[in-house]
mmCIF file of N, CA and C in Angstrom:
data_model
loop_
_atom_site.group_PDB
_atom_site.id
_atom_site.type_symbol
_atom_site.label_atom_id
_atom_site.label_comp_id
_atom_site.label_asym_id
_atom_site.label_seq_id
_atom_site.Cartn_x
_atom_site.Cartn_y
_atom_site.Cartn_z
ATOM 1 N N LEU T 1 -60.501 46.174 -16.918
ATOM 2 C CA LEU T 1 -59.580 45.919 -15.823
ATOM 3 C C LEU T 1 -58.521 47.015 -15.730
ATOM 4 N N GLY T 2 -58.036 47.491 -16.878
ATOM 5 C CA GLY T 2 -57.016 48.535 -16.876
ATOM 6 C C GLY T 2 -57.481 49.810 -16.209
ATOM 7 N N ALA T 3 -58.706 50.220 -16.509
ATOM 8 C CA ALA T 3 -59.243 51.450 -15.916
ATOM 9 C C ALA T 3 -59.457 51.277 -14.415
ATOM 10 N N LEU T 4 -59.917 50.106 -14.021
ATOM 11 C CA LEU T 4 -60.141 49.823 -12.598
ATOM 12 C C LEU T 4 -58.814 49.850 -11.842
ATOM 13 N N TYR T 5 -57.782 49.242 -12.438
ATOM 14 C CA TYR T 5 -56.453 49.253 -11.824
ATOM 15 C C TYR T 5 -55.950 50.684 -11.681
ATOM 16 N N GLN T 6 -56.081 51.471 -12.739
ATOM 17 C CA GLN T 6 -55.608 52.865 -12.704
ATOM 18 C C GLN T 6 -56.295 53.645 -11.592
ATOM 19 N N GLU T 7 -57.596 53.453 -11.472
ATOM 20 C CA GLU T 7 -58.363 54.168 -10.440
ATOM 21 C C GLU T 7 -57.907 53.749 -9.040
ATOM 22 N N ALA T 8 -57.762 52.449 -8.835
ATOM 23 C CA ALA T 8 -57.329 51.944 -7.531
ATOM 24 C C ALA T 8 -55.905 52.398 -7.221
ATOM 25 N N ASN T 9 -55.036 52.354 -8.211
ATOM 26 C CA ASN T 9 -53.648 52.751 -8.007
ATOM 27 C C ASN T 9 -53.549 54.244 -7.702
ATOM 28 N N GLU T 10 -54.364 55.058 -8.359
ATOM 29 C CA GLU T 10 -54.372 56.498 -8.072
ATOM 30 C C GLU T 10 -54.821 56.761 -6.638
ATOM 31 N N GLY T 11 -55.860 56.038 -6.190
ATOM 32 C CA GLY T 11 -56.320 56.188 -4.805
ATOM 33 C C GLY T 11 -55.231 55.805 -3.819
ATOM 34 N N ARG T 12 -54.538 54.719 -4.126
ATOM 35 C CA ARG T 12 -53.444 54.270 -3.271
ATOM 36 C C ARG T 12 -52.319 55.297 -3.268
ATOM 37 N N LYS T 13 -52.022 55.848 -4.427
ATOM 38 C CA LYS T 13 -50.944 56.846 -4.529
ATOM 39 C C LYS T 13 -51.283 58.075 -3.683
ATOM 40 N N GLU T 14 -52.533 58.515 -3.729
ATOM 41 C CA GLU T 14 -52.956 59.661 -2.912
ATOM 42 C C GLU T 14 -52.786 59.352 -1.428
ATOM 43 N N SER T 15 -53.175 58.135 -1.019
ATOM 44 C CA SER T 15 -53.022 57.738 0.384
ATOM 45 C C SER T 15 -51.557 57.716 0.790
ATOM 46 N N MET T 16 -50.714 57.190 -0.086
ATOM 47 C CA MET T 16 -49.288 57.124 0.222
ATOM 48 C C MET T 16 -48.663 58.517 0.257
ATOM 49 N N MET T 17 -49.189 59.437 -0.540
ATOM 50 C CA MET T 17 -48.703 60.818 -0.493
ATOM 51 C C MET T 17 -49.040 61.451 0.856
ATOM 52 N N GLU T 18 -50.218 61.136 1.386
ATOM 53 C CA GLU T 18 -50.600 61.635 2.707
ATOM 54 C C GLU T 18 -49.696 61.053 3.784
ATOM 55 N N ILE T 19 -49.373 59.773 3.653
ATOM 56 C CA ILE T 19 -48.468 59.133 4.608
ATOM 57 C C ILE T 19 -47.090 59.784 4.538
ATOM 58 N N ALA T 20 -46.616 60.061 3.326
ATOM 59 C CA ALA T 20 -45.321 60.724 3.159
ATOM 60 C C ALA T 20 -45.333 62.097 3.823
ATOM 61 N N GLN T 21 -46.445 62.809 3.701
ATOM 62 C CA GLN T 21 -46.555 64.125 4.333
ATOM 63 C C GLN T 21 -46.533 63.993 5.854
ATOM 64 N N ARG T 22 -47.229 62.996 6.386
ATOM 65 C CA ARG T 22 -47.228 62.775 7.842
ATOM 66 C C ARG T 22 -45.811 62.419 8.312
ATOM 67 N N ASN T 23 -45.111 61.613 7.517
ATOM 68 C CA ASN T 23 -43.733 61.249 7.853
ATOM 69 C C ASN T 23 -42.857 62.499 7.914
ATOM 70 N N GLU T 24 -43.025 63.368 6.936
ATOM 71 C CA GLU T 24 -42.256 64.617 6.916
ATOM 72 C C GLU T 24 -42.594 65.483 8.123
ATOM 73 N N ASP T 25 -43.891 65.563 8.453
ATOM 74 C CA ASP T 25 -44.322 66.348 9.613
ATOM 75 C C ASP T 25 -43.680 65.824 10.899
ATOM 76 N N LEU T 26 -43.651 64.485 11.039
ATOM 77 C CA LEU T 26 -43.049 63.891 12.236
ATOM 78 C C LEU T 26 -41.551 64.182 12.291
ATOM 79 N N ALA T 27 -40.890 64.138 11.135
ATOM 80 C CA ALA T 27 -39.457 64.438 11.091
ATOM 81 C C ALA T 27 -39.200 65.886 11.526
ATOM 82 N N ILE T 28 -40.034 66.793 11.059
ATOM 83 C CA ILE T 28 -39.901 68.209 11.425
ATOM 84 C C ILE T 28 -40.092 68.394 12.929
ATOM 85 N N GLN T 29 -40.980 67.580 13.513
ATOM 86 C CA GLN T 29 -41.244 67.677 14.951
ATOM 87 C C GLN T 29 -40.163 66.997 15.791
ATOM 88 N N GLY T 30 -39.171 66.419 15.127
ATOM 89 C CA GLY T 30 -38.051 65.837 15.859
ATOM 90 C C GLY T 30 -38.113 64.339 16.090
ATOM 91 N N PHE T 31 -39.085 63.651 15.492
ATOM 92 C CA PHE T 31 -39.152 62.195 15.629
ATOM 93 C C PHE T 31 -37.986 61.572 14.877
ATOM 94 N N THR T 32 -37.361 60.576 15.474
ATOM 95 C CA THR T 32 -36.274 59.876 14.797
ATOM 96 C C THR T 32 -36.856 58.989 13.693
ATOM 97 N N GLU T 33 -35.977 58.509 12.815
ATOM 98 C CA GLU T 33 -36.431 57.611 11.761
ATOM 99 C C GLU T 33 -37.033 56.345 12.370
ATOM 100 N N ALA T 34 -36.407 55.824 13.413
ATOM 101 C CA ALA T 34 -36.924 54.616 14.072
ATOM 102 C C ALA T 34 -38.326 54.857 14.637
ATOM 103 N N GLU T 35 -38.541 56.026 15.223
ATOM 104 C CA GLU T 35 -39.864 56.353 15.774
ATOM 105 C C GLU T 35 -40.900 56.476 14.653
ATOM 106 N N ARG T 36 -40.506 57.084 13.551
ATOM 107 C CA ARG T 36 -41.429 57.240 12.426
ATOM 108 C C ARG T 36 -41.762 55.879 11.815
ATOM 109 N N ILE T 37 -40.767 55.004 11.736
ATOM 110 C CA ILE T 37 -41.017 53.651 11.229
ATOM 111 C C ILE T 37 -42.013 52.934 12.139
ATOM 112 N N GLU T 38 -41.838 53.068 13.434
ATOM 113 C CA GLU T 38 -42.743 52.422 14.382
ATOM 114 C C GLU T 38 -44.171 52.949 14.232
ATOM 115 N N VAL T 39 -44.323 54.238 14.021
ATOM 116 C CA VAL T 39 -45.651 54.825 13.801
ATOM 117 C C VAL T 39 -46.298 54.206 12.563
ATOM 118 N N MET T 40 -45.522 54.094 11.479
ATOM 119 C CA MET T 40 -46.066 53.536 10.237
ATOM 120 C C MET T 40 -46.389 52.045 10.389
ATOM 121 N N LYS T 41 -45.543 51.311 11.125
ATOM 122 C CA LYS T 41 -45.817 49.887 11.364
ATOM 123 C C LYS T 41 -47.126 49.726 12.135
ATOM 124 N N LYS T 42 -47.300 50.542 13.169
ATOM 125 C CA LYS T 42 -48.528 50.467 13.976
ATOM 126 C C LYS T 42 -49.757 50.821 13.147
ATOM 127 N N ALA T 43 -49.556 51.624 12.098
ATOM 128 C CA ALA T 43 -50.672 51.996 11.211
ATOM 129 C C ALA T 43 -50.955 50.912 10.179
ATOM 130 N N GLY T 44 -50.139 49.844 10.175
ATOM 131 C CA GLY T 44 -50.378 48.738 9.265
ATOM 132 C C GLY T 44 -49.767 48.910 7.882
ATOM 133 N N ILE T 45 -48.816 49.809 7.757
ATOM 134 C CA ILE T 45 -48.168 50.036 6.462
ATOM 135 C C ILE T 45 -47.104 48.960 6.265
ATOM 136 N N SER T 46 -47.039 48.412 5.071
ATOM 137 C CA SER T 46 -46.079 47.336 4.797
ATOM 138 C C SER T 46 -44.650 47.858 4.862
ATOM 139 N N SER T 47 -43.737 46.955 5.164
ATOM 140 C CA SER T 47 -42.321 47.323 5.230
ATOM 141 C C SER T 47 -41.835 47.893 3.904
ATOM 142 N N LYS T 48 -42.295 47.299 2.818
ATOM 143 C CA LYS T 48 -41.914 47.771 1.484
ATOM 144 C C LYS T 48 -42.356 49.220 1.269
ATOM 145 N N ASP T 49 -43.572 49.539 1.704
ATOM 146 C CA ASP T 49 -44.075 50.909 1.550
ATOM 147 C C ASP T 49 -43.417 51.876 2.525
ATOM 148 N N ILE T 50 -43.061 51.386 3.714
ATOM 149 C CA ILE T 50 -42.350 52.242 4.672
ATOM 150 C C ILE T 50 -41.007 52.647 4.092
ATOM 151 N N LEU T 51 -40.262 51.669 3.558
ATOM 152 C CA LEU T 51 -38.960 51.975 2.971
ATOM 153 C C LEU T 51 -39.085 52.936 1.800
ATOM 154 N N ALA T 52 -40.098 52.731 0.965
ATOM 155 C CA ALA T 52 -40.317 53.638 -0.168
ATOM 156 C C ALA T 52 -40.627 55.051 0.335
ATOM 157 N N THR T 53 -41.446 55.155 1.363
ATOM 158 C CA THR T 53 -41.802 56.460 1.933
ATOM 159 C C THR T 53 -40.559 57.164 2.462
ATOM 160 N N LEU T 54 -39.725 56.432 3.183
ATOM 161 C CA LEU T 54 -38.510 57.027 3.730
ATOM 162 C C LEU T 54 -37.557 57.484 2.627
ATOM 163 N N ASP T 55 -37.584 56.771 1.497
ATOM 164 C CA ASP T 55 -36.720 57.122 0.364
ATOM 165 C C ASP T 55 -37.355 58.139 -0.577
ATOM 166 N N GLY T 56 -38.605 58.548 -0.281
ATOM 167 C CA GLY T 56 -39.296 59.501 -1.143
ATOM 168 C C GLY T 56 -39.817 58.875 -2.424
ATOM 169 N N ASP T 57 -40.015 57.561 -2.406
ATOM 170 C CA ASP T 57 -40.506 56.837 -3.576
ATOM 171 C C ASP T 57 -41.943 56.374 -3.371
ATOM 172 N N TYR T 58 -42.501 55.800 -4.423
ATOM 173 C CA TYR T 58 -43.844 55.228 -4.372
ATOM 174 C C TYR T 58 -43.835 53.907 -5.127
ATOM 175 N N ASN T 59 -44.442 52.880 -4.544
ATOM 176 C CA ASN T 59 -44.574 51.579 -5.194
ATOM 177 C C ASN T 59 -45.979 51.448 -5.761
ATOM 178 N N ASP T 60 -46.077 51.273 -7.086
ATOM 179 C CA ASP T 60 -47.382 51.019 -7.679
ATOM 180 C C ASP T 60 -47.960 49.715 -7.135
ATOM 181 N N MET T 61 -49.264 49.616 -7.178
ATOM 182 C CA MET T 61 -49.915 48.367 -6.794
ATOM 183 C C MET T 61 -49.478 47.267 -7.746
ATOM 184 N N ALA T 62 -49.310 46.085 -7.207
ATOM 185 C CA ALA T 62 -48.989 44.942 -8.063
ATOM 186 C C ALA T 62 -50.244 44.551 -8.833
ATOM 187 N N ILE T 63 -50.049 44.186 -10.080
ATOM 188 C CA ILE T 63 -51.175 43.699 -10.872
ATOM 189 C C ILE T 63 -51.242 42.198 -10.658
ATOM 190 N N SER T 64 -52.340 41.754 -10.107
ATOM 191 C CA SER T 64 -52.490 40.341 -9.773
ATOM 192 C C SER T 64 -53.140 39.583 -10.914
ATOM 193 N N SER T 65 -52.586 38.430 -11.196
ATOM 194 C CA SER T 65 -53.193 37.584 -12.222
ATOM 195 C C SER T 65 -54.115 36.552 -11.593
ATOM 196 N N LYS T 66 -54.256 36.612 -10.268
ATOM 197 C CA LYS T 66 -55.157 35.692 -9.582
ATOM 198 C C LYS T 66 -56.603 36.048 -9.906
ATOM 199 N N GLN T 67 -57.400 35.029 -10.099
ATOM 200 C CA GLN T 67 -58.808 35.269 -10.352
ATOM 201 C C GLN T 67 -59.520 35.561 -9.037
ATOM 202 N N SER T 68 -60.518 36.413 -9.137
ATOM 203 C CA SER T 68 -61.322 36.710 -7.963
ATOM 204 C C SER T 68 -62.267 35.541 -7.703
ATOM 205 N N THR T 69 -62.849 35.519 -6.541
ATOM 206 C CA THR T 69 -63.805 34.467 -6.197
ATOM 207 C C THR T 69 -64.969 34.462 -7.171
ATOM 208 N N SER T 70 -65.455 35.644 -7.542
ATOM 209 C CA SER T 70 -66.586 35.700 -8.474
ATOM 210 C C SER T 70 -66.198 35.178 -9.853
ATOM 211 N N GLU T 71 -64.965 35.446 -10.290
ATOM 212 C CA GLU T 71 -64.521 34.924 -11.580
ATOM 213 C C GLU T 71 -64.435 33.401 -11.565
ATOM 214 N N ILE T 72 -63.952 32.835 -10.470
ATOM 215 C CA ILE T 72 -63.884 31.377 -10.337
ATOM 216 C C ILE T 72 -65.287 30.787 -10.342
ATOM 217 N N TRP T 73 -66.204 31.434 -9.628
ATOM 218 C CA TRP T 73 -67.580 30.944 -9.543
ATOM 219 C C TRP T 73 -68.235 30.944 -10.924
ATOM 220 N N VAL T 74 -68.085 32.016 -11.668
ATOM 221 C CA VAL T 74 -68.678 32.105 -13.006
ATOM 222 C C VAL T 74 -68.103 31.021 -13.904
ATOM 223 N N ARG T 75 -66.789 30.821 -13.837
ATOM 224 C CA ARG T 75 -66.154 29.782 -14.651
ATOM 225 C C ARG T 75 -66.709 28.410 -14.296
ATOM 226 N N ARG T 76 -66.906 28.143 -13.006
ATOM 227 C CA ARG T 76 -67.449 26.853 -12.572
ATOM 228 C C ARG T 76 -68.891 26.694 -13.043
ATOM 229 N N CYS T 77 -69.661 27.756 -12.946
ATOM 230 C CA CYS T 77 -71.073 27.696 -13.378
ATOM 231 C C CYS T 77 -71.152 27.454 -14.878
ATOM 232 N N ASN T 78 -70.291 28.131 -15.634
ATOM 233 C CA ASN T 78 -70.278 27.948 -17.093
ATOM 234 C C ASN T 78 -69.861 26.528 -17.454
ATOM 235 N N ARG T 79 -68.911 25.988 -16.735
ATOM 236 C CA ARG T 79 -68.450 24.629 -16.980
ATOM 237 C C ARG T 79 -69.569 23.631 -16.671
ATOM 238 N N SER T 80 -70.291 23.869 -15.579
ATOM 239 C CA SER T 80 -71.389 22.972 -15.191
ATOM 240 C C SER T 80 -72.533 23.043 -16.191
ATOM 241 N N ALA T 81 -72.802 24.247 -16.696
ATOM 242 C CA ALA T 81 -73.892 24.420 -17.666
ATOM 243 C C ALA T 81 -73.563 23.739 -18.988
ATOM 244 N N ALA T 82 -72.288 23.620 -19.325
ATOM 245 C CA ALA T 82 -71.865 23.016 -20.572
ATOM 246 C C ALA T 82 -71.943 21.489 -20.537
ATOM 247 N N THR T 83 -72.031 20.919 -19.358
ATOM 248 C CA THR T 83 -72.075 19.442 -19.270
ATOM 249 C C THR T 83 -73.459 18.906 -19.148
#
């Protein structure tokens, strides 16, 4: 799980770096902060990530303790097999 998280988080970080570069490009072209925020909102970027981008920061992916559907299914199958 740790390696999978690291790989996914690195991919996300690369994507967010590209978004930060696009934000910088828009600023250079004269877009206001409000206009740049609207562009990022329309692209489906979360408010938390927009604020981090504007501040020059990056938010790591949250590590979820929720089980996946396949993990729940396996647990149910194992429980059924034991009875």
